Amino acid sequence: MNPNLQPCCPFISSTFLDFQEERDYLVKHIFPELQHVCKSKCTHFAPIDLRWGINKNQSQAGRVISLCLDYIKQGSPYFICILGDRYGYHYDEELGDESAQEWFSHNLNIAAKEGHDWVLNYKDKSITELEIIAATERLKCTQSFFYFRDSEYVEKRFPGGPSETERRTYCVENERAAMKLKALKERIRSTYNVSTFTTQKELGDLMFRDLKCAIEQQYKDCNTMVRLPHLPVELSERVHNLRPDKREMILSHHMFESRCGDPKRLAENDMDLIARLNDHVATIGKPNPKPILLITGEQGCGKSTLMARWAQQYNSPVPLVTHYIGCSTYSRDLSHMLENVLLIMGVEEVSVNDQGPLTGCTSRQWSTLQDNMEHFNRVVREKEFVLAIDCLESLSADSDHTHVLEAFTWLPSVIPDTCRVIITCTNSSDQYKYFTEIYNRRAEEQNWVELTMKGLTAVSERRSLVRKHLEAYCKSLDDHQLDMICNRELSYNPMYLVAVANELRVFGIWFEVDSMLEKIVSASTQEELWYNIFIRWCRDYGWSDNGILNGEEPFGWVQDALCFIAMSRRGLTESEILGSLKTIGYTGNAEVKTADWASFYRAAQDSLMREHTGKISLAHGFVQKAVLCSVMGGSAEVSLPRFTRHHQLTRMPSIFRRSHNCYHTKLAHYFQEQAVIDWRVIDELPWHWSQAHEWRRVYDVVREPRYFHSFRSSSEINLFNTFKIDLFRYWDEIKRHAPDLPTPAQTYNEMVRSELVEALRTIQWFPPGEDMETMELDRLVEAATSHLEPQERINLAKSTWLAGQFLGEMCDYEPGTTLIKHAKRLCPSRQKALLYQISFSLGNVYYYKVDWEKARSSFTEALRELKSWATPQDEKLEEQCALHNITVSCLIIMKRLDEAERVLSETESKYTRLPNYRRSPGYWMYLFQKSRYLTKRAQKISTDDKTRAEERGALFTEAQSILRDTLNFMMKNYGWRHPLVAQTWQEKGFLYQYAAGNHVEAESCFRRALEIYSEVLSSDHVLIATCNYHLGMIYEEMRKWEEALNCFEIALHIRQRKFSRKITWSDILRRKNKCESIIERETQHQHYQKLRNQQQQQQQQQQQQQQYRVLQKAASIRTYRSISAPPDPPLTSPMEGEEEEEQEVAVVTRRLGESSRRRVPAFQTFSLHIEPRARIEG
């Protein structure tokens, strides 16, 4: 492990009773300051303070001295000793105390058995002196600090002399102890620099000075560069130059890699797999149809160990970027995983919100995840590197982006030859199914190859792994005992073997190893094994009757602590765990002390994961599953029995029913009681209330000014975007589950009012004859502006501005505008930076309100404030250009093209003064606005004006060229799903619609823009309304009235919900009504035409039937005549009348046949010449 990443854990050695006040002062005032120093050095300050002593169970086990010495070793090279007038607990032969002798002998023998055999040479020394000997002589702690209290302290504190109790607390035990203490102090002074103090403040100042210098010296390499072994020097330098919180995120992966890459965890056959990984990387830069290597296997088969060990041995010149999902609480989030890759590869952070309203969204609709996905895709296309992702099955995303995980859209379907991807995943997980099925369909052909890890197939490999693991703790097993482990069905899984080895490591009775082994290996599943481990933890470290757990279900403080960790959002620190346990009754004699937790943590450290920030979480899925299912009993409400702490309690308070809501509620209570609202409280408190479905409590948090300001302005760590998104999500849940609560506008108006009233009351200002509680907000702002001090006005202005800005982002434009105006009035005129931000926010809200004139005025005022804030050394040209771009947008919409041309010219001149301006997204936004300007210019030229046709065509060609280049830049840097890309498609649609008159191409462009908007924005976003409005206009031109009406209805529904001013949606309403009237007329016309057609058809049918009857009758008569008439004498020539009659009969017969073929069956046609004859004969 890199020493720069080890936490600073000094052991605090002193006698307890006489230094209780000093230790309290250190914990409350000095140690937080040292934690801040360590945080800046990428480490964590965790002093080992055992002043509450060792519990009775540990004392009876004889492990007091052993534990103290172990903790000193853990805190090396740091050691702090505070001495007064007491020597400390020791055995004095002259006193003849047999119980003390027995206790000391027992503890010394236990310590000797546990690796501290040197203590047997110091049987007459106190525990405090043994601690000093261990640190100075045995461990040679280089950072040892000694502080002696002034010898006259007792006389100064107790002028009249100490009482008997005070004497036993502060004075030396006896003369022999005084002699030993004197010799000890002289020996220390001869070797170390000793500081003397009288008051607790003097001790704190001295200790802070010494430890700060030591920490800065010990961790000085962190200030120069943190070297990651598998990255080039230039990339390691980039990591060092990041903010501390972002550097922490990357270094946590390096710590996990060092832990998992421990040689004792590596199996023999892993070397063959490492060679396979190296072969896969060797193909980089060459054509390879399978650029993705998927390593699969069961959970615990050694995938993480393989990945970490390979990364430690990596020697290719191509950068290797590793991400171990599960190494920290944030590593499981998809957005943080992508950000980790981007930070290591040196991708500059791009905030889409910096561009103002031209981004087409706010942080609510466009989350960090989407932005990171687009940058990640660009990095994969452009940079040469190897990406290794471990434990893919643990990857998660918030509820709004689960589709991204399921569809695998974050991973490009085409991997270039300059990139290789290695992924490990459990083959029974959902992520494996998503990858092999859904991702495989996205790719044109299967571009991945699967490598399956089957665990340890050979018994010799299993024996070797167990043997190496136990040898690290100076333990060994004989062949028979190894066979008991390695011949079990589950022994092929390395995690199973490591868990069994750890259980043996903490088992101290050698002659019972066989029976212990039989019990351990009797588990038929991994879950059952871990269930048994939890039972042992609760029995060994928890509290129950007589120290024995009765029944099959574990309980006690160990269970509760693990449940709290499992229920937490991002893990808990040690102090948070102990504080949470107090909320469920572990107080007084039942309180869980630091020593209790430390003893348990040391035994379970392989199953718990401590980050360098101090947070503790569960290490892997088996532990998580065992805690949630076995320890918590699922969701069953089971009442726990009362239990007592061994020989100390008469009865422990009854523990509440074990349900998820109970643990969330208790954690929420703990965080709510914290005096300081830091990022941990903001992150955990409302989340736990929401998980407990306490929506009123969630509402109380988000409306509290202190919490709200932290949500909106937190810059301490990289959680600013997360906090903002969380705030939106909490309000959405409040609206859905508790609609009777006040709205955001009502809530934050009342919050601002309360702050103003409180500030005015503080200066004793009261309106004559009126209650401030009922005063209008405008009058309160006026009074605050007139009577408050500038600094107080600044604080109120910031609070009011943040509330108004949030309401604007929530699309509550009217109340948001009002609050931002109040903030502007409250802000002193000299605060140019704050005035610039307020004016900019006001312009954004006006922009979304479609109040272009006021938006332009606000942006112009923001530009004026920005120029007065700028200095000759920092002219803030990029910010000025961004404001120019927004102003141009307003001017173009208002059709003030001459002013827009002037501002565009000024913007171009400023961009040319910036280095590499053509690579700036702001410059391409300028080109985008220029293309809009050219489109409007071309639109103003009538198509009937033949004299200016050439000019119109030139403007159209230039705008088309700019838009094409802009669209390529946007898609390259942001991907095709970004709102800026959608806006470019929309502008291209305008170009085809107005300048070229090509409605088909315009429809295609608007539909692509609408597709992107619908995917990345909320369904009621104003940009979706705008895009639907213009698409409806195109359908209107194309006379597709049904499609146009549908678009206008969507646009009108959104606009009416968002805006109270009718002017913002009156034209949409007019066009909608027009489409409805046209569709109604067409429907009526179609209905009338249909009726006419039906009537005509009926008339035709009636005529045909009448004609058929006439023809049928005529044909019957003629046929009868031809049959019944007598034969005429033959004539030499037929008569003329007979010829005409025969022709008439032929015509009638032909027409009758045609009619009968249409109306009657064919056989009826041939029956006509029979029926008349039959009737005649009858």
mmCIF file with all atom_site columns, C-alpha atoms in Angstrom, residues 72-176:
data_model
loop_
_atom_site.group_PDB
_atom_site.id
_atom_site.type_symbol
_atom_site.label_atom_id
_atom_site.label_alt_id
_atom_site.label_comp_id
_atom_site.label_asym_id
_atom_site.label_entity_id
_atom_site.label_seq_id
_atom_site.pdbx_PDB_ins_code
_atom_site.Cartn_x
_atom_site.Cartn_y
_atom_site.Cartn_z
_atom_site.occupancy
_atom_site.B_iso_or_equiv
_atom_site.pdbx_formal_charge
_atom_site.auth_seq_id
_atom_site.auth_comp_id
_atom_site.auth_asym_id
_atom_site.auth_atom_id
_atom_site.pdbx_PDB_model_num
ATOM 1   C CA . ILE A 1 72  ? 0.205   0.965   19.338 1.00 0.00 ? 72  ILE A CA 1
ATOM 2   C CA . LYS A 1 73  ? 1.549   -1.090  16.457 1.00 0.00 ? 73  LYS A CA 1
ATOM 3   C CA . GLN A 1 74  ? -1.448  -0.114  14.351 1.00 0.00 ? 74  GLN A CA 1
ATOM 4   C CA . GLY A 1 75  ? -0.821  3.583   15.032 1.00 0.00 ? 75  GLY A CA 1
ATOM 5   C CA . SER A 1 76  ? 2.926   3.423   14.325 1.00 0.00 ? 76  SER A CA 1
ATOM 6   C CA . PRO A 1 77  ? 4.923   5.550   13.566 1.00 0.00 ? 77  PRO A CA 1
ATOM 7   C CA . TYR A 1 78  ? 2.763   7.938   15.625 1.00 0.00 ? 78  TYR A CA 1
ATOM 8   C CA . PHE A 1 79  ? 2.640   7.795   19.421 1.00 0.00 ? 79  PHE A CA 1
ATOM 9   C CA . ILE A 1 80  ? 1.424   10.415  21.912 1.00 0.00 ? 80  ILE A CA 1
ATOM 10  C CA . CYS A 1 81  ? 2.110   10.192  25.644 1.00 0.00 ? 81  CYS A CA 1
ATOM 11  C CA . ILE A 1 82  ? 0.676   12.508  28.297 1.00 0.00 ? 82  ILE A CA 1
ATOM 12  C CA . LEU A 1 83  ? 2.033   12.148  31.840 1.00 0.00 ? 83  LEU A CA 1
ATOM 13  C CA . GLY A 1 84  ? 1.087   13.828  35.075 1.00 0.00 ? 84  GLY A CA 1
ATOM 14  C CA . ASP A 1 85  ? 1.732   12.792  38.688 1.00 0.00 ? 85  ASP A CA 1
ATOM 15  C CA . ARG A 1 86  ? 0.352   9.257   38.468 1.00 0.00 ? 86  ARG A CA 1
ATOM 16  C CA . TYR A 1 87  ? 2.360   6.220   37.407 1.00 0.00 ? 87  TYR A CA 1
ATOM 17  C CA . GLY A 1 88  ? -0.566  4.114   36.285 1.00 0.00 ? 88  GLY A CA 1
ATOM 18  C CA . TYR A 1 89  ? -2.000  0.698   37.072 1.00 0.00 ? 89  TYR A CA 1
ATOM 19  C CA . HIS A 1 90  ? 0.723   -1.777  38.012 1.00 0.00 ? 90  HIS A CA 1
ATOM 20  C CA . TYR A 1 91  ? 1.511   -4.669  40.368 1.00 0.00 ? 91  TYR A CA 1
ATOM 21  C CA . ASP A 1 92  ? 3.495   -3.881  43.490 1.00 0.00 ? 92  ASP A CA 1
ATOM 22  C CA . GLU A 1 93  ? 4.945   -6.894  45.287 1.00 0.00 ? 93  GLU A CA 1
ATOM 23  C CA . GLU A 1 94  ? 5.182   -5.037  48.596 1.00 0.00 ? 94  GLU A CA 1
ATOM 24  C CA . LEU A 1 95  ? 1.431   -4.470  48.657 1.00 0.00 ? 95  LEU A CA 1
ATOM 25  C CA . GLY A 1 96  ? 0.846   -8.188  48.312 1.00 0.00 ? 96  GLY A CA 1
ATOM 26  C CA . ASP A 1 97  ? -2.324  -7.815  46.290 1.00 0.00 ? 97  ASP A CA 1
ATOM 27  C CA . GLU A 1 98  ? -2.889  -11.358 45.017 1.00 0.00 ? 98  GLU A CA 1
ATOM 28  C CA . SER A 1 99  ? -5.780  -10.417 42.752 1.00 0.00 ? 99  SER A CA 1
ATOM 29  C CA . ALA A 1 100 ? -3.684  -7.713  41.064 1.00 0.00 ? 100 ALA A CA 1
ATOM 30  C CA . GLN A 1 101 ? -0.812  -10.158 40.704 1.00 0.00 ? 101 GLN A CA 1
ATOM 31  C CA . GLU A 1 102 ? -3.098  -12.767 39.176 1.00 0.00 ? 102 GLU A CA 1
ATOM 32  C CA . TRP A 1 103 ? -4.631  -10.230 36.788 1.00 0.00 ? 103 TRP A CA 1
ATOM 33  C CA . PHE A 1 104 ? -1.245  -8.891  35.694 1.00 0.00 ? 104 PHE A CA 1
ATOM 34  C CA . SER A 1 105 ? 0.266   -12.336 35.265 1.00 0.00 ? 105 SER A CA 1
ATOM 35  C CA . HIS A 1 106 ? -2.708  -13.520 33.239 1.00 0.00 ? 106 HIS A CA 1
ATOM 36  C CA . ASN A 1 107 ? -2.647  -10.456 30.942 1.00 0.00 ? 107 ASN A CA 1
ATOM 37  C CA . LEU A 1 108 ? 1.118   -10.636 30.496 1.00 0.00 ? 108 LEU A CA 1
ATOM 38  C CA . ASN A 1 109 ? 0.937   -14.315 29.568 1.00 0.00 ? 109 ASN A CA 1
ATOM 39  C CA . ILE A 1 110 ? -1.870  -13.665 27.060 1.00 0.00 ? 110 ILE A CA 1
ATOM 40  C CA . ALA A 1 111 ? 0.116   -10.806 25.539 1.00 0.00 ? 111 ALA A CA 1
ATOM 41  C CA . ALA A 1 112 ? 3.171   -13.037 25.298 1.00 0.00 ? 112 ALA A CA 1
ATOM 42  C CA . LYS A 1 113 ? 1.159   -15.734 23.533 1.00 0.00 ? 113 LYS A CA 1
ATOM 43  C CA . GLU A 1 114 ? -0.160  -13.156 21.058 1.00 0.00 ? 114 GLU A CA 1
ATOM 44  C CA . GLY A 1 115 ? 3.317   -12.083 19.955 1.00 0.00 ? 115 GLY A CA 1
ATOM 45  C CA . HIS A 1 116 ? 4.477   -9.740  22.739 1.00 0.00 ? 116 HIS A CA 1
ATOM 46  C CA . ASP A 1 117 ? 6.696   -12.097 24.718 1.00 0.00 ? 117 ASP A CA 1
ATOM 47  C CA . TRP A 1 118 ? 9.035   -9.249  25.700 1.00 0.00 ? 118 TRP A CA 1
ATOM 48  C CA . VAL A 1 119 ? 6.499   -8.046  28.279 1.00 0.00 ? 119 VAL A CA 1
ATOM 49  C CA . LEU A 1 120 ? 7.505   -10.924 30.572 1.00 0.00 ? 120 LEU A CA 1
ATOM 50  C CA . ASN A 1 121 ? 10.722  -9.016  31.301 1.00 0.00 ? 121 ASN A CA 1
ATOM 51  C CA . TYR A 1 122 ? 8.758   -6.018  32.642 1.00 0.00 ? 122 TYR A CA 1
ATOM 52  C CA . LYS A 1 123 ? 6.375   -7.596  35.137 1.00 0.00 ? 123 LYS A CA 1
ATOM 53  C CA . ASP A 1 124 ? 6.775   -4.724  37.615 1.00 0.00 ? 124 ASP A CA 1
ATOM 54  C CA . LYS A 1 125 ? 5.970   -1.947  35.121 1.00 0.00 ? 125 LYS A CA 1
ATOM 55  C CA . SER A 1 126 ? 2.662   -0.148  34.773 1.00 0.00 ? 126 SER A CA 1
ATOM 56  C CA . ILE A 1 127 ? 0.505   -0.478  31.692 1.00 0.00 ? 127 ILE A CA 1
ATOM 57  C CA . THR A 1 128 ? 1.391   3.105   30.746 1.00 0.00 ? 128 THR A CA 1
ATOM 58  C CA . GLU A 1 129 ? 5.126   2.369   30.908 1.00 0.00 ? 129 GLU A CA 1
ATOM 59  C CA . LEU A 1 130 ? 4.628   -0.825  28.904 1.00 0.00 ? 130 LEU A CA 1
ATOM 60  C CA . GLU A 1 131 ? 2.960   1.257   26.224 1.00 0.00 ? 131 GLU A CA 1
ATOM 61  C CA . ILE A 1 132 ? 5.896   3.686   26.217 1.00 0.00 ? 132 ILE A CA 1
ATOM 62  C CA . ILE A 1 133 ? 8.429   0.834   26.004 1.00 0.00 ? 133 ILE A CA 1
ATOM 63  C CA . ALA A 1 134 ? 6.491   -0.735  23.104 1.00 0.00 ? 134 ALA A CA 1
ATOM 64  C CA . ALA A 1 135 ? 6.469   2.517   21.147 1.00 0.00 ? 135 ALA A CA 1
ATOM 65  C CA . THR A 1 136 ? 9.985   3.769   21.854 1.00 0.00 ? 136 THR A CA 1
ATOM 66  C CA . GLU A 1 137 ? 12.089  0.623   22.222 1.00 0.00 ? 137 GLU A CA 1
ATOM 67  C CA . ARG A 1 138 ? 10.244  -2.136  20.415 1.00 0.00 ? 138 ARG A CA 1
ATOM 68  C CA . LEU A 1 139 ? 8.566   -0.353  17.482 1.00 0.00 ? 139 LEU A CA 1
ATOM 69  C CA . LYS A 1 140 ? 10.932  2.641   17.334 1.00 0.00 ? 140 LYS A CA 1
ATOM 70  C CA . CYS A 1 141 ? 8.067   5.018   16.523 1.00 0.00 ? 141 CYS A CA 1
ATOM 71  C CA . THR A 1 142 ? 9.712   7.945   14.779 1.00 0.00 ? 142 THR A CA 1
ATOM 72  C CA . GLN A 1 143 ? 6.835   10.320  15.479 1.00 0.00 ? 143 GLN A CA 1
ATOM 73  C CA . SER A 1 144 ? 6.627   10.036  19.278 1.00 0.00 ? 144 SER A CA 1
ATOM 74  C CA . PHE A 1 145 ? 5.517   13.076  21.271 1.00 0.00 ? 145 PHE A CA 1
ATOM 75  C CA . PHE A 1 146 ? 5.591   13.495  25.051 1.00 0.00 ? 146 PHE A CA 1
ATOM 76  C CA . TYR A 1 147 ? 3.742   16.057  27.143 1.00 0.00 ? 147 TYR A CA 1
ATOM 77  C CA . PHE A 1 148 ? 4.285   16.416  30.898 1.00 0.00 ? 148 PHE A CA 1
ATOM 78  C CA . ARG A 1 149 ? 1.901   18.282  33.108 1.00 0.00 ? 149 ARG A CA 1
ATOM 79  C CA . ASP A 1 150 ? 3.404   20.964  35.357 1.00 0.00 ? 150 ASP A CA 1
ATOM 80  C CA . SER A 1 151 ? 4.335   19.462  38.737 1.00 0.00 ? 151 SER A CA 1
ATOM 81  C CA . GLU A 1 152 ? 2.604   22.339  40.546 1.00 0.00 ? 152 GLU A CA 1
ATOM 82  C CA . TYR A 1 153 ? -0.692  21.707  38.783 1.00 0.00 ? 153 TYR A CA 1
ATOM 83  C CA . VAL A 1 154 ? -2.383  20.118  41.826 1.00 0.00 ? 154 VAL A CA 1
ATOM 84  C CA . GLU A 1 155 ? -1.358  22.945  44.126 1.00 0.00 ? 155 GLU A CA 1
ATOM 85  C CA . LYS A 1 156 ? -2.609  25.584  41.665 1.00 0.00 ? 156 LYS A CA 1
ATOM 86  C CA . ARG A 1 157 ? -5.903  23.824  41.043 1.00 0.00 ? 157 ARG A CA 1
ATOM 87  C CA . PHE A 1 158 ? -6.585  22.974  44.698 1.00 0.00 ? 158 PHE A CA 1
ATOM 88  C CA . PRO A 1 159 ? -5.159  25.842  46.779 1.00 0.00 ? 159 PRO A CA 1
ATOM 89  C CA . GLY A 1 160 ? -6.659  24.447  49.969 1.00 0.00 ? 160 GLY A CA 1
ATOM 90  C CA . GLY A 1 161 ? -5.321  21.000  49.265 1.00 0.00 ? 161 GLY A CA 1
ATOM 91  C CA . PRO A 1 162 ? -7.030  18.138  47.406 1.00 0.00 ? 162 PRO A CA 1
ATOM 92  C CA . SER A 1 163 ? -9.699  15.986  48.978 1.00 0.00 ? 163 SER A CA 1
ATOM 93  C CA . GLU A 1 164 ? -9.280  12.254  49.352 1.00 0.00 ? 164 GLU A CA 1
ATOM 94  C CA . THR A 1 165 ? -11.091 11.614  46.071 1.00 0.00 ? 165 THR A CA 1
ATOM 95  C CA . GLU A 1 166 ? -9.097  14.294  44.274 1.00 0.00 ? 166 GLU A CA 1
ATOM 96  C CA . ARG A 1 167 ? -5.881  12.922  45.732 1.00 0.00 ? 167 ARG A CA 1
ATOM 97  C CA . ARG A 1 168 ? -6.632  9.445   44.418 1.00 0.00 ? 168 ARG A CA 1
ATOM 98  C CA . THR A 1 169 ? -7.381  11.013  41.034 1.00 0.00 ? 169 THR A CA 1
ATOM 99  C CA . TYR A 1 170 ? -4.455  13.388  40.549 1.00 0.00 ? 170 TYR A CA 1
ATOM 100 C CA . CYS A 1 171 ? -1.659  12.396  42.968 1.00 0.00 ? 171 CYS A CA 1
ATOM 101 C CA . VAL A 1 172 ? 0.869   9.599   42.790 1.00 0.00 ? 172 VAL A CA 1
ATOM 102 C CA . GLU A 1 173 ? -0.157  6.216   44.145 1.00 0.00 ? 173 GLU A CA 1
ATOM 103 C CA . ASN A 1 174 ? 2.723   5.640   46.613 1.00 0.00 ? 174 ASN A CA 1
ATOM 104 C CA . GLU A 1 175 ? 6.417   6.280   47.089 1.00 0.00 ? 175 GLU A CA 1
ATOM 105 C CA . ARG A 1 176 ? 7.560   3.309   44.977 1.00 0.00 ? 176 ARG A CA 1
#
